mmCIF file of C-alpha atoms in Angstrom:
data_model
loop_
_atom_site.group_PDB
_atom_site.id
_atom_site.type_symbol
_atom_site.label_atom_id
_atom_site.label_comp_id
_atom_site.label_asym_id
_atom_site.label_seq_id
_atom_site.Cartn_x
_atom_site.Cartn_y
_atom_site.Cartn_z
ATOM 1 C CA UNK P 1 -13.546 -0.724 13.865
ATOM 2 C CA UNK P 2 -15.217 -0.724 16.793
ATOM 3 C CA UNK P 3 -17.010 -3.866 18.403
ATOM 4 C CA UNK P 4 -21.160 -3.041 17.239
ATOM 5 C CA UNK P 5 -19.841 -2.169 13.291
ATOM 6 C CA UNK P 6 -17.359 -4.841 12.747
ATOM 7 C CA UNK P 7 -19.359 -7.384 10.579
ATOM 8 C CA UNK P 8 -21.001 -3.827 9.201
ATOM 9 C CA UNK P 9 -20.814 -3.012 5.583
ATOM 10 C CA UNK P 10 -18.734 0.769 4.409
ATOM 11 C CA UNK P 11 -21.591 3.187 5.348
ATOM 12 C CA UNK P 12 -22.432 4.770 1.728
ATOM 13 C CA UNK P 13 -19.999 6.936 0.513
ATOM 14 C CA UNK P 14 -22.042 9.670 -1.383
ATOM 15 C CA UNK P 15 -20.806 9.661 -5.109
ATOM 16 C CA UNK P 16 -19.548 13.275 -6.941
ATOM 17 C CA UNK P 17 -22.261 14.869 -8.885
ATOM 18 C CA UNK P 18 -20.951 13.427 -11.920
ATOM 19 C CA UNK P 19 -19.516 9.493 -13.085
ATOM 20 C CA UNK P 20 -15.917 9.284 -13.638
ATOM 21 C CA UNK P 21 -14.855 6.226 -14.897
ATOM 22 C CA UNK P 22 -11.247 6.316 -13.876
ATOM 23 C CA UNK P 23 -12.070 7.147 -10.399
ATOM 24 C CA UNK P 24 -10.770 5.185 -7.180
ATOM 25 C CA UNK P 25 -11.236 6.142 -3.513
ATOM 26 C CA UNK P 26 -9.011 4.443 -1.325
ATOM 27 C CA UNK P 27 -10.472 3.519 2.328
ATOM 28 C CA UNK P 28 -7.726 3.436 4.874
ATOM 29 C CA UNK P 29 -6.468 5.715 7.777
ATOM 30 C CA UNK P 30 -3.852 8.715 7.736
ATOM 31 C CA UNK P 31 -0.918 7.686 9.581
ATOM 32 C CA UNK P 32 1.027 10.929 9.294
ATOM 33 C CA UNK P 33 0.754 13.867 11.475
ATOM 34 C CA UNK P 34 2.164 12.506 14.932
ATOM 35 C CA UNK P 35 5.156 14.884 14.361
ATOM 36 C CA UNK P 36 4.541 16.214 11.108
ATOM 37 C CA UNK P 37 2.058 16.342 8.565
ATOM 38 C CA UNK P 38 4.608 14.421 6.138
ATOM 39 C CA UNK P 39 6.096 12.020 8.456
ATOM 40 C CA UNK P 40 4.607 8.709 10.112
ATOM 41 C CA UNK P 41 6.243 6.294 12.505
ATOM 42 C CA UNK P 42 6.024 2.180 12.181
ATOM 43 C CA UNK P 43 6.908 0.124 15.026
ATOM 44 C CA UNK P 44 9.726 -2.458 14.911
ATOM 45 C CA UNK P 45 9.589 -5.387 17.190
ATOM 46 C CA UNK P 46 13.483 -6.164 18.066
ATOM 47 C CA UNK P 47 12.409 -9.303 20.175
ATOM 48 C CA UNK P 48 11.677 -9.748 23.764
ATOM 49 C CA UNK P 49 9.730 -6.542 25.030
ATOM 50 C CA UNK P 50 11.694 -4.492 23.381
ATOM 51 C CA UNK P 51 10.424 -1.924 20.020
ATOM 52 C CA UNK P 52 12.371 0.733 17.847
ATOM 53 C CA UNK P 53 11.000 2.472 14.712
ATOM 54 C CA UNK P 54 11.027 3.404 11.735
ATOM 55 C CA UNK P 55 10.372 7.219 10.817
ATOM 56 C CA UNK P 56 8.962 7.892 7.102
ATOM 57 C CA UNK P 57 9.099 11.202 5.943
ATOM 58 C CA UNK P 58 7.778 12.959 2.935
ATOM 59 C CA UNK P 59 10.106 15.638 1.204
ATOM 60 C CA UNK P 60 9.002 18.818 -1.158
ATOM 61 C CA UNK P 61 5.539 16.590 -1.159
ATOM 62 C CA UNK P 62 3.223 19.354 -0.943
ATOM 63 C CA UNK P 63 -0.433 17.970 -0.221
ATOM 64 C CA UNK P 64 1.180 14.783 0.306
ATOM 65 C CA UNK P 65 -0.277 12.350 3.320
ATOM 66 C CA UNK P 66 1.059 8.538 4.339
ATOM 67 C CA UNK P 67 -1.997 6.546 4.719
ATOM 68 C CA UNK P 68 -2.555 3.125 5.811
ATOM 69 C CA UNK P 69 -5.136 1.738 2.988
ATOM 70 C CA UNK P 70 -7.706 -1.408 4.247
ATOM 71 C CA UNK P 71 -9.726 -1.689 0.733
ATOM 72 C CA UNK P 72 -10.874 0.764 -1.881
ATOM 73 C CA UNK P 73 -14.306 1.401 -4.139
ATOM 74 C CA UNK P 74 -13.601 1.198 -8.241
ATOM 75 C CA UNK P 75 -16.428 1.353 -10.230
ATOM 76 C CA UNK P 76 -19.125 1.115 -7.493
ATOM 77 C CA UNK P 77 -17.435 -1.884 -6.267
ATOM 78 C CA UNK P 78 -16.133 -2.235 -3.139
ATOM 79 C CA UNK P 79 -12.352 -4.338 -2.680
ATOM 80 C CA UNK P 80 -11.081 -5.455 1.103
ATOM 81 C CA UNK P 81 -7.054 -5.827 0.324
ATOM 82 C CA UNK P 82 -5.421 -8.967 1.766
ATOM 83 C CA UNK P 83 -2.815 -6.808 3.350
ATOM 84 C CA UNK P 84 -3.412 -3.531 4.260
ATOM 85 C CA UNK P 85 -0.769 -0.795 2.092
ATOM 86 C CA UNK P 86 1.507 1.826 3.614
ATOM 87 C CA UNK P 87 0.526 4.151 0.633
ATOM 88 C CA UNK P 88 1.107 8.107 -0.540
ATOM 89 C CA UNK P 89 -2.104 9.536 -1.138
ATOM 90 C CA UNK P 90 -3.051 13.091 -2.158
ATOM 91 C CA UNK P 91 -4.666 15.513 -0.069
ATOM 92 C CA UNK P 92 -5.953 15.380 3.764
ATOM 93 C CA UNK P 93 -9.230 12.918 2.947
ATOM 94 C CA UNK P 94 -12.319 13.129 3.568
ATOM 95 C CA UNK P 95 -13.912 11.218 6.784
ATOM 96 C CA UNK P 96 -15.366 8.158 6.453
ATOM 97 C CA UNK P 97 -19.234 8.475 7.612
ATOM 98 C CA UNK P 98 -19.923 6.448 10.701
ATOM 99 C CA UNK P 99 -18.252 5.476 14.057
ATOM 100 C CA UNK P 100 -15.476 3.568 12.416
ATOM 101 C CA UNK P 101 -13.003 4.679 14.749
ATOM 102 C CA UNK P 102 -9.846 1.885 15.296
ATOM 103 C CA UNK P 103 -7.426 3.089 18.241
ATOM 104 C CA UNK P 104 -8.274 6.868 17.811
ATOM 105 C CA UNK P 105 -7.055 7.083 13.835
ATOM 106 C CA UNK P 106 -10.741 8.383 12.670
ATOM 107 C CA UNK P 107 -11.036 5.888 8.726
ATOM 108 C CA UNK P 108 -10.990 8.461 5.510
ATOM 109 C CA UNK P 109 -11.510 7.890 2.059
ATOM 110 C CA UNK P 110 -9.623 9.708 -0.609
ATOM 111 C CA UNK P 111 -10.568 10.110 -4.451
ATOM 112 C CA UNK P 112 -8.052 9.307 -7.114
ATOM 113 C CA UNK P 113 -7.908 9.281 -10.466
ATOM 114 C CA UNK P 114 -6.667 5.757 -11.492
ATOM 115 C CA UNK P 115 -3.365 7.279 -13.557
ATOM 116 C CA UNK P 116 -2.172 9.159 -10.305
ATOM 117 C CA UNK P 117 1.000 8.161 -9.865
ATOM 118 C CA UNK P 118 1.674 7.057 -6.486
ATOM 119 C CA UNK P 119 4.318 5.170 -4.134
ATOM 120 C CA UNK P 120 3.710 2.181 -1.927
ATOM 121 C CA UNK P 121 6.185 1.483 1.115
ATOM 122 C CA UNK P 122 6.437 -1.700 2.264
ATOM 123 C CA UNK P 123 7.689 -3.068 5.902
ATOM 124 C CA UNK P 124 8.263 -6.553 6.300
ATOM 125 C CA UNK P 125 8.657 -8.198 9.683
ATOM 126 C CA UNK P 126 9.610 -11.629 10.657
ATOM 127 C CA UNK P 127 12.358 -14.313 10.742
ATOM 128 C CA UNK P 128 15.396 -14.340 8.810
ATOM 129 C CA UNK P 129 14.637 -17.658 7.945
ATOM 130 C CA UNK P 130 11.400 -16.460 6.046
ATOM 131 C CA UNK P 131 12.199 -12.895 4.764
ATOM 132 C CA UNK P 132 15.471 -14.477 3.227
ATOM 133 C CA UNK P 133 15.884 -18.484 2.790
ATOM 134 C CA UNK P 134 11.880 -19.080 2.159
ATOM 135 C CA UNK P 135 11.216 -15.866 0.072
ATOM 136 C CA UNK P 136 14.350 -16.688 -2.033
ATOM 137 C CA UNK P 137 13.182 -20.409 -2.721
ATOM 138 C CA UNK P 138 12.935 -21.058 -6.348
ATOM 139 C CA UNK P 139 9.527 -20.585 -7.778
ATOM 140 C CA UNK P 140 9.303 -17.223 -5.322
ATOM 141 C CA UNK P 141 11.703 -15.161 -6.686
ATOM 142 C CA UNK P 142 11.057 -12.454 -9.670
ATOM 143 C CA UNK P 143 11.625 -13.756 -13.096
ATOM 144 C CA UNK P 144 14.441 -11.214 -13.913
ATOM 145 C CA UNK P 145 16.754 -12.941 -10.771
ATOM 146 C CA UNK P 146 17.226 -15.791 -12.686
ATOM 147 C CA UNK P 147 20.609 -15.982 -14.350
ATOM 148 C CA UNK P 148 20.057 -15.789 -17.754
ATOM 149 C CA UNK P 149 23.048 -17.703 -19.719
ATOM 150 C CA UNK P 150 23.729 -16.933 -23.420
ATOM 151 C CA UNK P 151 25.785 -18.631 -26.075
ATOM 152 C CA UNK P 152 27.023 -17.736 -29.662
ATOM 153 C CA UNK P 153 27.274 -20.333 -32.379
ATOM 154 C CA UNK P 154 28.900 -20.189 -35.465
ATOM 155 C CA UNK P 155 29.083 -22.628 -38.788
ATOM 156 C CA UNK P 156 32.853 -23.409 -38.278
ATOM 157 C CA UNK P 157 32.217 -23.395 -34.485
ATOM 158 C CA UNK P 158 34.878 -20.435 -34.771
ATOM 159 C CA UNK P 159 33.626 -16.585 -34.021
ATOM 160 C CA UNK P 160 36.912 -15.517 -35.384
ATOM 161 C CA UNK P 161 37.650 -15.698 -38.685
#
């Protein structure tokens, strides 16, 4: 955002003619298009001054974009996310109202239905010592990596009979 909106609220987003309970519009930027319309780019730092990349394309996605999403609006309520998503969302957007304009990526707004199925991508980068040893502490990791440890009894202490 530029310098004179940045403590600004979301200029008003005029509403369809019509409520829709399950509706969501997502408030980001669209990050595809620098070679294709169904490919973006993320940059890697390596270390030192040096960068690579990492190229996402979308395949038999028809009016399919990869967006970078800041916050969204669900039911008239408006939700800044901690960490902005690398999400697939449907359909070009629409432009966001205003002079929010961050490094020449104009913001949009798109308008879901809430049981859209969608895909998220997510990019780490940092240490080893925290994308492996810290995020594998226990406490951090997923339920299901647990080992889970079984055992059969029987009366005679025999499963054999």
């Amino acid at each position: 955002m530029s310098d004179e909106n940045s403590n600004d609220q979301l200029p008003m987003i005029q509403p369809d003619p019509y409520y829709d309970p399950a509706e969501i519009i997502l408030v980001g930027m669209n990050i595809s298009g620098i070679k294709s319309s169904s490919a973006a780019d993320v940059k890697i730092d390596t270390g030192g001054n040096d960068f690579s990349r990492i190229s996402i394309q979308l395949v038999f996605a028809p009016n399919r974009q990869i967006a970078l999403i800041k916050s969204y609006i669900y039911e008239g309520n408006h939700y800044e996310l901690a960490k902005p998503k690398l999400m697939v969302v449907s359909g070009e957007g629409e432009d966001l109202p205003g002079n929010y304009v961050p490094k020449d990526r104009p913001m949009k707004f798109w308008r879901m239905n809430k049981l859209t199925r969608t895909t998220e991508i997510s990019v780490e980068d940092g240490l080893l010592e925290t994308l492996i040893l810290e995020a594998n502490l226990p406490g951090r990791r997923s339920p299901n990596s647990y080992a889970a440890n079984m055992q059969m009894a029987h009366r005679s202490g025999r499963l054999n009979s």
